[in-house]
Amino acid sequence: MSFRDWYRADRLPTIYCAGCGNGTVINCALHAVDTLGWRWEDTIFVSGIGCSSRAPGYIRTDSLHTTHGRALAFATGIKLARPELHVVVFTGDGDLAAIGGNHFIHACRRNVDMTVICMNNWIYGMTGGQGSPTTPRGAITTTTPYGSGEGVFDLSALAVAAGANHVARWTSYHVKELTNAIDAGLRTPGFSLIEVLTQCPTAYGRRNKLREVSDTIEYLKTHAILLQRYNRLVAEGKPVPEDMFTVGEFVRRNRPAMGVPP
Amino acid sequence: MSRVEFMQGNTACAEGALAAGCGFFAGYPITPSTEVAEHMAAKLPKRKGVFVQMEDEIASIAAVIGASWTGARAMTATSGPGFSLMMENLGYAVMTETPCVVVNIQRGGPSTGQPTLGAQGDMLQCRFGSHGDYSIIALSPSSVQEMFELTAKAFSLSERYRVPAFLMGDEIIGHMRERLTIPDSVEVAARRRLEPGTLPYTAGEDGIPGFPTFGQGYGVHVTGLTHDERGYPAATNPRLHEKLVMRLVHKVESARKEMADYVVTNPGAEQVFISYGAPARSVFQLLHDRPGEEIGHLRLRVVWPFPEFALGEFPDAKTFLVPEMNLGQVAREIQRHTDVPVIPVPRLGGDLHPPAMLAKALEASR
């Protein structure tokens, strides 16, 4: 099979805006499950609410498009009831970290065997561009018209601290690395978070001097710093360039997990 | 051989669920329902079932719905505050037609209210609490035996009609200890499978589609959005939305007779008590204390969908007296269906109606 065969052909095209990064992320995810040899009959995609959460509707597997923020709780029920099924969750920064924040840390703590792919575009896209828990300080959104004054969640750090077995962050620019990270997540027993920074030209970019799609891609490319390089700079006491974000694999470990097939 | 036990209502509820083949329980501790979860936590793992304590009641009902899509008979148990938290996902279960059983051991509200005392204040919340129009099934036990029987029945109805079924108990019945006869086996209707080649949301004549269990190659998309028969979102199609909601309501309401479960005492009476749950016991006492008088009693074991035809069992009725541990939630429903005067007999505070209170209401209505 090819990743293309995982799509629900009669549902395409997607509702995503021109230039949206979500399609790239879905392609990477489907490429990873396909390459791993998973069968679509045994794979369940789950999601909550938001642009990211429309993804399972375009995939031919059994899929559960649930309520806002609760995808991980639904997915926990599926995985614990039938551990032999593969469970992959698509979510976004608002869905996972705001309304779903509590379910997020508890799913990490339980270390339920699932792979969670978070499309973090720093904004609520579906409702037209409101600030989220990952909206950078100073960024303009419809609910932060004078610039966001709130702090920002580091989703990957949160997942590591809460106990997930595998945590990685990449961007929609780094498609090869992203696909490999998802592959590692699928293979790791226990909870895996793949945080993907991705562009939302419609709701975020145009209000924040990233008007062209390529502007955000360029930003992601130039502001990502590999975790190993970051650590080396810190160890050597060298300055780390400001407003860079780390990418790479933050943790891969083998803590006791729930819902792992026997 | 059936076996006889002396058991608490909440434990009997859990035993009823196990007898009905419940294989998945997700819950969160809350007084006065916690014993249901505790008993499931002890028993389920020994039967290859799954018990999980979630981070809150929102997650509990979500996990139950997820498990149900893998084919498991799944249940949660809670009380007022947790019940309120579950409302959004209960609407999701209605919209996606997910069988699930929700036990509510009611306590005094609003808010934190009276955690350790009984009430029936959630009877309308279970009927209408989630947004949008819909219908559900609710059963109300009046004894420990019925905690067992009606929990099992809730599974049967939920599996058959693909709609959440509520066991609307209360603290009094939940914490009371009584004799319980546990039968060897309990019959539970099976979820009808989706016929291959049929669209997942194409319903039969009864308005109920076959169930496409996850992991069996159906490739079904399940969404809380308004969806067409393929299960695909079609949220901006006005007539399709209307048709879907009407079917969800109709599949329950058109089966009122089939689901009806009530007990009639003294059908020739002019004065008739209508009760469900714990207050039925006060009515029993009153009837017991006044053996010479013909006092009618309609006791509802299924409250929703409301069996309005049951009122016709009392052709000579001149008054319906409705003792409830709320301000008249079901009395309001009864009024919609009859010209006979309906007199609510509300009791708030957590304790049962004393029989003398019912006697007084009876005298006043004459």
XYZ file of C-alpha atoms in Angstrom:
628
model
C 0.000 0.000 0.000
C 0.929 3.641 -0.263
C -0.024 6.339 2.203
C -2.483 7.455 -0.472
C -4.482 4.264 0.000
C -5.206 5.257 3.606
C -7.265 8.225 2.501
C -11.042 8.096 2.259
C -11.066 9.129 -1.388
C -14.732 10.127 -1.485
C -14.147 12.704 1.247
C -11.440 14.679 -0.515
C -10.658 17.499 -0.929
C -10.302 18.516 2.708
C -11.820 21.607 4.254
C -8.355 22.984 4.967
C -7.411 26.450 3.693
C -4.894 26.871 0.920
C -1.444 26.730 2.474
C -2.532 24.935 5.655
C 0.108 22.666 7.150
C -2.287 19.995 8.386
C -2.284 18.060 5.121
C 1.485 17.715 5.313
C 1.220 16.324 8.826
C -1.496 13.838 7.849
C 0.609 12.680 4.879
C 3.581 12.107 7.186
C 1.460 10.199 9.674
C -0.127 7.979 7.035
C 3.255 7.379 5.449
C 4.568 6.227 8.833
C 1.703 3.814 9.578
C 1.821 2.467 6.043
C 5.567 1.902 6.073
C 5.273 0.177 9.420
C 2.860 -2.277 7.817
C -0.126 -1.549 10.004
C -3.451 -2.733 8.611
C -6.167 -0.136 8.263
C -8.660 -2.613 9.715
C -6.749 -2.672 13.013
C -5.982 1.027 13.238
C -8.260 3.592 14.842
C -7.838 7.335 14.405
C -9.371 9.498 17.110
C -9.708 13.263 17.404
C -11.421 16.069 19.276
C -12.555 19.357 17.768
C -10.718 21.843 15.584
C -9.006 21.875 12.211
C -6.529 19.158 13.224
C -9.377 17.006 14.470
C -11.010 16.811 11.060
C -8.124 14.596 9.947
C -9.659 11.210 10.896
C -12.647 12.015 8.685
C -10.349 11.793 5.671
C -8.859 8.436 6.634
C -10.491 5.141 5.663
C -10.002 3.390 9.000
C -12.575 3.290 11.768
C -12.387 6.764 13.226
C -13.924 8.626 16.149
C -14.325 12.390 15.839
C -15.277 13.297 19.398
C -15.916 16.356 21.572
C -13.614 19.312 22.166
C -10.599 18.367 24.278
C -11.718 14.844 25.130
C -10.115 12.776 22.379
C -7.538 11.233 24.708
C -10.212 10.069 27.135
C -12.209 8.441 24.323
C -9.001 6.932 22.951
C -8.146 5.572 26.408
C -11.458 3.704 26.437
C -10.815 2.193 23.013
C -7.249 1.178 23.803
C -7.956 -0.337 27.215
C -10.971 -2.236 25.913
C -9.124 -3.592 22.840
C -5.335 -3.322 23.326
C -4.704 -5.162 20.065
C -6.014 -2.184 18.082
C -3.589 0.598 17.149
C -4.758 3.999 18.330
C -3.550 7.277 16.833
C -4.926 10.645 17.928
C -4.874 13.878 15.933
C -5.251 17.004 18.014
C -4.306 20.672 18.110
C -2.901 23.136 20.610
C -6.323 24.370 21.763
C -7.864 20.902 21.860
C -4.949 19.258 23.659
C -3.580 21.965 25.919
C -6.531 24.223 26.779
C -9.852 22.412 27.088
C -8.129 19.026 27.053
C -5.156 19.879 29.263
C -6.164 17.684 32.150
C -6.810 14.661 29.947
C -3.444 15.308 28.293
C -1.348 15.102 31.460
C -3.311 12.147 32.790
C -2.994 10.184 29.550
C 0.774 10.824 29.776
C 0.777 9.737 33.420
C -1.111 6.525 32.653
C 1.212 6.109 29.705
C -1.611 4.648 27.644
C -0.263 2.965 24.503
C -1.190 5.451 21.792
C 0.426 7.949 19.465
C -0.759 11.527 19.709
C 0.050 13.934 16.905
C -0.530 17.546 17.898
C -0.707 20.118 15.121
C 0.435 23.166 17.035
C -0.279 26.263 14.939
C -0.464 28.668 17.919
C -4.084 29.551 17.190
C -7.716 28.409 17.089
C -8.132 28.123 13.337
C -11.635 26.626 13.072
C -13.265 29.453 15.014
C -11.349 32.127 13.178
C -8.146 32.898 15.049
C -8.380 33.169 18.814
C -5.427 32.943 21.188
C -4.459 29.484 22.489
C -2.180 28.231 25.284
C 0.681 28.165 22.776
C 0.106 31.608 21.241
C 3.458 33.392 21.615
C 3.643 36.443 23.868
C 2.863 39.546 21.878
C 1.151 37.694 19.023
C -2.004 39.219 17.571
C -5.140 37.102 17.572
C -8.832 38.064 17.558
C -8.930 37.655 21.347
C -5.527 39.263 21.911
C -5.902 42.288 19.621
C -3.199 44.179 21.558
C -0.805 41.235 21.659
C -1.003 38.147 23.848
C 0.050 38.804 27.419
C -0.132 35.222 28.614
C 2.552 32.644 29.141
C 2.975 29.719 26.787
C 2.786 25.973 27.374
C 5.709 23.898 26.115
C 3.635 20.851 25.134
C 6.605 18.531 24.738
C 8.121 19.487 28.097
C 4.714 18.976 29.677
C 4.432 15.473 28.206
C 7.932 14.539 29.361
C 7.223 15.772 32.886
C 3.851 13.998 32.976
C 5.404 10.627 32.150
C 5.004 9.905 28.427
C 7.312 7.213 27.061
C 8.119 9.047 23.857
C 8.092 12.765 23.064
C 9.355 14.517 19.961
C 8.858 17.912 18.315
C 9.283 18.769 14.653
C 7.636 21.099 12.190
C 5.748 20.937 8.920
C 9.015 21.945 7.235
C 10.890 18.887 8.575
C 8.795 16.231 6.841
C 11.409 13.453 6.870
C 12.295 13.980 10.515
C 8.620 14.261 11.362
C 7.768 11.004 9.601
C 10.609 9.256 11.416
C 9.474 10.679 14.743
C 5.922 9.448 14.163
C 7.341 6.065 13.225
C 9.265 5.997 16.519
C 6.097 6.969 18.349
C 4.071 4.207 16.711
C 6.727 1.677 17.673
C 7.106 2.823 21.274
C 4.857 0.999 23.760
C 3.127 3.588 25.908
C 2.155 7.174 25.300
C 3.848 9.061 22.502
C 3.442 12.766 21.758
C 4.598 14.150 18.436
C 4.253 17.915 18.571
C 4.271 19.435 15.100
C 4.637 23.173 14.721
C 2.702 24.022 11.626
C 1.524 27.033 9.691
C -1.916 28.599 9.781
C -1.628 31.354 7.194
C -5.322 32.224 7.383
C -5.821 32.792 11.088
C -2.307 33.311 12.449
C 0.122 34.244 9.701
C -1.762 37.142 8.185
C -2.081 38.885 11.553
C 1.505 38.308 12.571
C 3.695 39.417 9.696
C 3.792 35.906 8.233
C 1.363 36.697 5.479
C 2.701 34.292 2.873
C 2.569 30.565 3.537
C 6.278 30.405 2.893
C 6.886 33.040 5.586
C 5.889 30.642 8.379
C 7.698 27.721 6.748
C 10.798 29.898 6.559
C 10.312 30.865 10.191
C 9.997 27.216 11.251
C 13.089 26.347 9.246
C 15.239 29.131 10.603
C 14.078 29.121 14.221
C 14.232 25.397 14.902
C 17.321 24.349 16.813
C 18.160 20.682 17.147
C 17.968 19.517 20.754
C 21.527 18.138 20.674
C 22.902 21.440 19.409
C 20.945 23.357 22.001
C 22.269 21.122 24.773
C 25.821 21.509 23.477
C 25.554 25.289 23.463
C 24.201 25.256 27.004
C 26.908 22.820 28.183
C 29.620 24.969 26.638
C 28.167 28.058 28.240
C 27.578 29.620 24.844
C 24.591 31.868 24.227
C 21.501 30.250 22.742
C 19.895 32.482 20.112
C 16.676 33.950 21.432
C 13.243 32.929 20.121
C 14.595 29.640 18.853
C 12.670 26.480 19.687
C 14.136 23.027 20.138
C 13.264 20.151 17.836
C 14.151 16.500 18.102
C 13.420 13.593 20.376
C 13.049 14.724 23.978
C 12.577 11.303 25.492
C 12.230 7.673 24.556
C 11.950 5.386 27.525
C 10.253 2.252 28.677
C 8.233 3.092 31.756
C 5.351 0.752 32.588
C 2.482 1.484 30.210
C -1.242 0.713 30.001
C -3.085 -0.845 27.089
C -0.020 -2.504 25.586
C -1.076 -5.606 23.631
C -0.002 -8.825 25.356
C -29.728 -22.205 41.208
C -30.167 -18.589 42.014
C -28.382 -17.347 45.097
C -29.642 -15.117 47.869
C -27.531 -12.328 49.314
C -27.942 -9.476 51.759
C -26.529 -6.585 49.849
C -26.271 -2.834 49.500
C -28.096 -1.238 46.572
C -24.955 0.122 44.944
C -23.275 -3.276 45.108
C -26.401 -4.867 43.665
C -26.203 -2.382 40.812
C -22.634 -3.488 40.075
C -23.695 -7.146 40.311
C -26.531 -6.454 37.865
C -24.060 -4.905 35.442
C -21.717 -7.883 35.718
C -24.596 -10.299 35.223
C -25.532 -8.337 32.095
C -22.044 -8.826 30.686
C -20.599 -5.400 31.416
C -16.919 -5.640 30.490
C -15.798 -2.046 30.881
C -16.234 0.471 33.657
C -14.712 3.942 33.782
C -15.554 6.207 36.680
C -14.576 8.816 39.187
C -15.233 8.659 42.949
C -18.285 10.563 44.110
C -20.621 10.144 47.053
C -23.081 8.445 47.178
C -22.272 6.292 44.134
C -18.687 5.260 44.872
C -19.513 1.707 45.969
C -20.587 0.897 42.414
C -17.095 1.733 41.154
C -15.399 -0.013 44.060
C -17.268 -3.231 43.407
C -16.490 -3.071 39.697
C -12.816 -2.408 40.511
C -12.758 -5.569 42.582
C -14.696 -7.794 40.197
C -13.965 -6.743 36.616
C -10.239 -7.599 36.455
C -11.025 -11.151 37.566
C -13.372 -11.540 34.595
C -11.005 -10.166 31.972
C -12.929 -6.922 32.082
C -11.481 -3.443 32.362
C -11.854 -1.010 35.243
C -10.246 2.403 34.985
C -10.501 5.365 37.311
C -10.389 8.449 35.107
C -9.367 12.008 35.954
C -12.961 13.278 36.046
C -16.470 12.408 34.970
C -16.051 13.991 31.541
C -13.241 11.547 30.856
C -15.191 8.676 32.420
C -18.118 8.861 30.042
C -15.716 9.524 27.153
C -13.801 6.319 27.918
C -17.083 4.428 28.223
C -18.164 5.627 24.777
C -14.763 4.737 23.296
C -14.935 1.250 24.801
C -18.477 0.790 23.543
C -17.305 1.318 19.969
C -15.043 -1.706 20.346
C -18.160 -3.720 21.161
C -17.845 -3.738 24.960
C -20.851 -3.364 27.226
C -19.700 -0.301 29.083
C -20.890 1.638 32.114
C -20.094 4.491 34.467
C -21.626 5.554 37.780
C -21.826 8.988 39.337
C -23.955 11.502 41.223
C -25.171 15.080 40.653
C -21.955 17.083 40.164
C -20.371 14.354 38.049
C -23.610 13.904 36.144
C -23.553 17.590 35.241
C -20.010 17.211 33.905
C -21.058 14.304 31.696
C -23.757 16.181 29.833
C -21.815 17.164 26.712
C -20.509 13.682 26.047
C -23.924 12.177 26.738
C -25.193 14.264 23.836
C -22.310 12.832 21.818
C -23.452 9.311 22.737
C -26.979 10.174 21.601
C -25.776 11.689 18.313
C -23.412 8.811 17.528
C -25.927 6.206 18.812
C -23.485 4.649 21.230
C -24.889 2.105 23.682
C -23.817 2.919 27.244
C -25.239 2.737 30.745
C -24.953 5.668 33.138
C -25.814 5.124 36.787
C -26.789 8.241 38.726
C -27.159 7.705 42.465
C -28.923 11.002 43.022
C -28.120 13.313 45.922
C -29.408 16.710 46.965
C -28.544 19.630 44.733
C -28.017 22.188 43.316
C -24.219 22.213 43.364
C -22.432 20.174 46.027
C -25.677 20.149 47.996
C -26.173 17.060 50.134
C -23.590 14.429 49.189
C -24.809 11.846 51.687
C -28.559 12.233 51.323
C -31.003 11.146 48.668
C -32.910 13.146 46.069
C -34.555 12.824 42.671
C -33.564 16.224 41.389
C -31.871 15.002 38.216
C -34.910 13.426 36.534
C -35.276 16.263 34.044
C -31.527 16.694 33.676
C -31.192 13.107 32.494
C -34.017 13.731 30.037
C -32.989 17.158 28.755
C -29.555 18.012 30.189
C -27.449 17.965 27.039
C -28.009 20.558 24.344
C -30.289 19.916 21.406
C -33.395 17.773 21.001
C -33.196 14.071 21.763
C -34.709 11.200 23.741
C -33.117 8.758 26.146
C -34.122 5.866 28.402
C -34.263 6.152 32.203
C -35.086 3.502 34.776
C -35.795 4.041 38.442
C -35.290 1.318 41.060
C -37.231 1.198 44.317
C -35.368 -1.663 45.983
C -32.028 -3.427 46.100
C -33.507 -6.168 43.936
C -34.416 -3.564 41.344
C -30.950 -2.027 41.503
C -29.806 -5.389 40.169
C -32.641 -6.038 37.736
C -32.979 -2.571 36.263
C -29.223 -2.145 35.797
C -29.238 -5.338 33.750
C -32.321 -4.114 31.908
C -30.612 -0.778 31.195
C -27.917 -2.678 29.289
C -30.537 -4.555 27.337
C -32.382 -1.395 26.320
C -29.234 0.571 25.560
C -27.791 -2.187 23.375
C -31.091 -2.692 21.582
C -31.907 0.960 20.904
C -28.370 2.358 20.661
C -29.055 5.177 23.076
C -27.688 5.966 26.565
C -29.739 4.284 29.299
C -29.776 5.864 32.742
C -30.243 4.030 36.001
C -31.673 6.887 38.048
C -31.200 5.633 41.585
C -30.842 7.674 44.715
C -28.817 7.607 47.907
C -31.568 5.860 49.862
C -31.861 2.853 47.567
C -28.127 2.960 46.816
C -27.057 2.651 50.443
C -29.922 0.526 51.714
C -29.242 -3.140 52.470
C -31.853 -5.723 51.539
C -32.328 -9.248 50.435
C -31.232 -9.785 46.861
C -31.881 -12.847 44.744
C -29.294 -13.175 42.007
C -30.483 -15.370 39.146
C -28.151 -17.797 37.378
C -28.235 -15.799 34.226
C -29.666 -12.593 32.880
C -30.839 -12.154 29.342
C -29.557 -9.064 27.586
C -30.493 -7.987 24.090
C -27.494 -8.026 21.773
C -26.431 -5.070 19.694
C -27.530 -5.740 16.134
C -24.521 -5.881 13.805
C -24.319 -3.712 10.727
C -25.042 -5.829 7.669
C -22.107 -5.696 5.265
C -22.923 -3.503 2.299
C -25.236 -1.295 4.348
C -24.283 2.296 5.099
C -23.422 2.718 8.782
C -26.226 5.172 9.524
C -28.929 3.674 7.353
C -31.604 2.730 9.837
C -34.076 -0.110 9.583
C -37.817 0.328 10.036
C -37.331 0.602 13.767
C -35.078 3.628 13.231
C -32.041 1.809 14.576
C -28.974 1.254 12.385
C -26.831 -1.860 12.744
C -23.658 -1.401 14.770
C -20.294 -1.334 12.976
C -17.923 -2.442 15.735
C -14.444 -0.919 15.508
C -11.649 -3.199 14.392
C -13.778 -5.377 12.116
C -13.031 -3.736 8.799
C -16.084 -1.509 8.521
C -13.942 1.622 8.157
C -16.680 3.684 9.742
C -16.373 7.382 10.543
C -18.152 8.379 13.748
C -18.731 12.057 14.457
C -20.840 14.213 16.744
C -21.447 16.518 13.802
C -24.686 16.167 11.932
C -23.886 13.324 9.542
C -25.378 11.552 6.560
C -25.993 7.816 6.278
C -22.333 7.261 5.440
C -21.438 8.886 8.762
C -19.858 11.827 6.960
C -20.306 15.356 8.302
C -23.167 17.229 6.639
C -23.681 19.924 9.206
C -25.059 22.613 6.915
C -27.817 20.563 5.318
C -31.018 21.715 7.085
C -33.342 18.885 6.055
C -30.742 16.205 6.708
C -30.256 17.530 10.237
C -33.999 17.556 10.801
C -34.329 13.999 9.532
C -31.485 12.755 11.720
C -32.753 14.375 14.924
C -36.299 13.184 14.244
C -35.032 9.640 13.797
C -32.996 9.792 17.033
C -36.094 10.940 18.922
C -38.535 8.672 17.123
C -36.576 5.436 17.624
C -37.010 5.887 21.383
C -40.443 7.506 21.555
C -42.049 5.051 19.133
C -40.928 2.202 21.396
C -42.608 3.571 24.546
C -45.005 0.619 24.756
C -42.264 -1.902 24.141
C -40.104 -0.377 26.857
C -42.849 0.417 29.346
C -42.324 -1.161 32.741
C -44.673 -0.222 35.563
C -46.630 -1.789 38.403
C -50.349 -1.104 38.881
C -52.030 -1.498 42.267
C -55.813 -1.015 42.781
C -56.717 0.057 39.239
C -60.278 0.911 40.285
C -59.141 3.599 42.709
C -60.201 7.228 42.466
C -57.117 8.492 44.209
C -53.899 7.284 42.693
C -50.296 7.747 43.746
C -47.752 7.807 40.951
C -44.216 7.140 42.118
C -40.783 5.926 41.066
C -37.636 5.222 43.041
C -37.416 5.585 46.818
C -40.740 7.432 47.446
C -42.553 4.307 46.218
C -41.624 2.777 49.569
C -43.547 5.434 51.462
C -46.545 4.675 49.265
C -46.165 0.939 50.028
C -46.281 1.760 53.723
C -49.372 3.919 53.367
C -51.207 1.205 51.424
C -50.099 -1.332 53.990
C -51.375 0.832 56.840
C -54.782 1.362 55.211
C -55.781 -2.074 53.947
C -59.498 -1.282 53.737
C -59.167 1.712 51.466
C -58.851 1.500 47.733
C -55.815 3.672 47.051
C -54.264 3.374 43.629
C -50.554 3.165 42.960
C -48.783 3.431 39.640
C -45.115 2.719 40.125
C -42.867 3.510 37.186
C -39.764 1.382 36.699
C -39.123 3.036 33.353
C -39.675 6.799 33.635
C -38.299 7.899 30.237
C -39.642 7.530 27.641
C -42.725 8.384 29.660
C -45.482 5.755 29.343
C -48.440 8.134 29.198
C -50.825 5.250 28.383
C -50.176 3.870 31.879
C -52.378 6.648 33.251
C -55.276 4.916 31.468
C -54.849 1.912 33.769
C -56.840 3.943 36.303
C -60.079 4.754 34.442
C -61.822 6.057 37.560
C -58.971 8.275 38.709
C -60.054 11.631 40.109
C -56.646 12.640 41.462
C -53.057 11.732 40.705
C -50.770 12.341 43.675
C -47.090 12.386 42.792
C -44.620 12.114 45.662
C -41.122 12.966 44.426
C -37.898 13.960 46.121
C -37.842 17.084 43.966
C -40.237 19.957 43.281
C -42.401 17.987 40.875
C -40.249 17.114 37.897
C -42.178 14.071 36.701
C -45.502 15.502 37.961
C -45.019 18.158 35.291
C -44.739 15.440 32.635
C -47.857 13.674 33.951
C -49.831 16.924 33.734
C -49.094 17.079 30.015
C -50.943 13.824 29.447
C -54.113 13.977 31.519
C -57.121 16.097 32.438
C -57.186 14.487 35.879
C -55.833 16.894 38.499
C -52.191 16.156 39.265
C -50.980 17.046 42.740
C -47.216 17.109 43.271
C -46.129 16.014 46.738
C -42.585 17.329 46.869
C -40.111 16.370 49.557
C -36.751 18.102 49.731
C -34.021 17.687 52.332
C -32.799 14.178 51.721
C -35.207 12.084 53.784
C -38.171 10.118 52.461
C -41.770 11.259 52.624
C -43.146 10.025 55.961
C -46.286 7.978 55.226
C -48.222 10.480 57.336
C -47.274 13.177 54.861
C -48.750 11.122 52.044
C -51.867 10.455 54.145
C -52.268 14.181 54.650
C -51.955 14.824 50.921
C -54.512 12.079 50.316
C -57.002 13.633 52.738
C -56.466 17.101 51.337
C -57.196 15.882 47.823
C -60.547 14.375 48.728
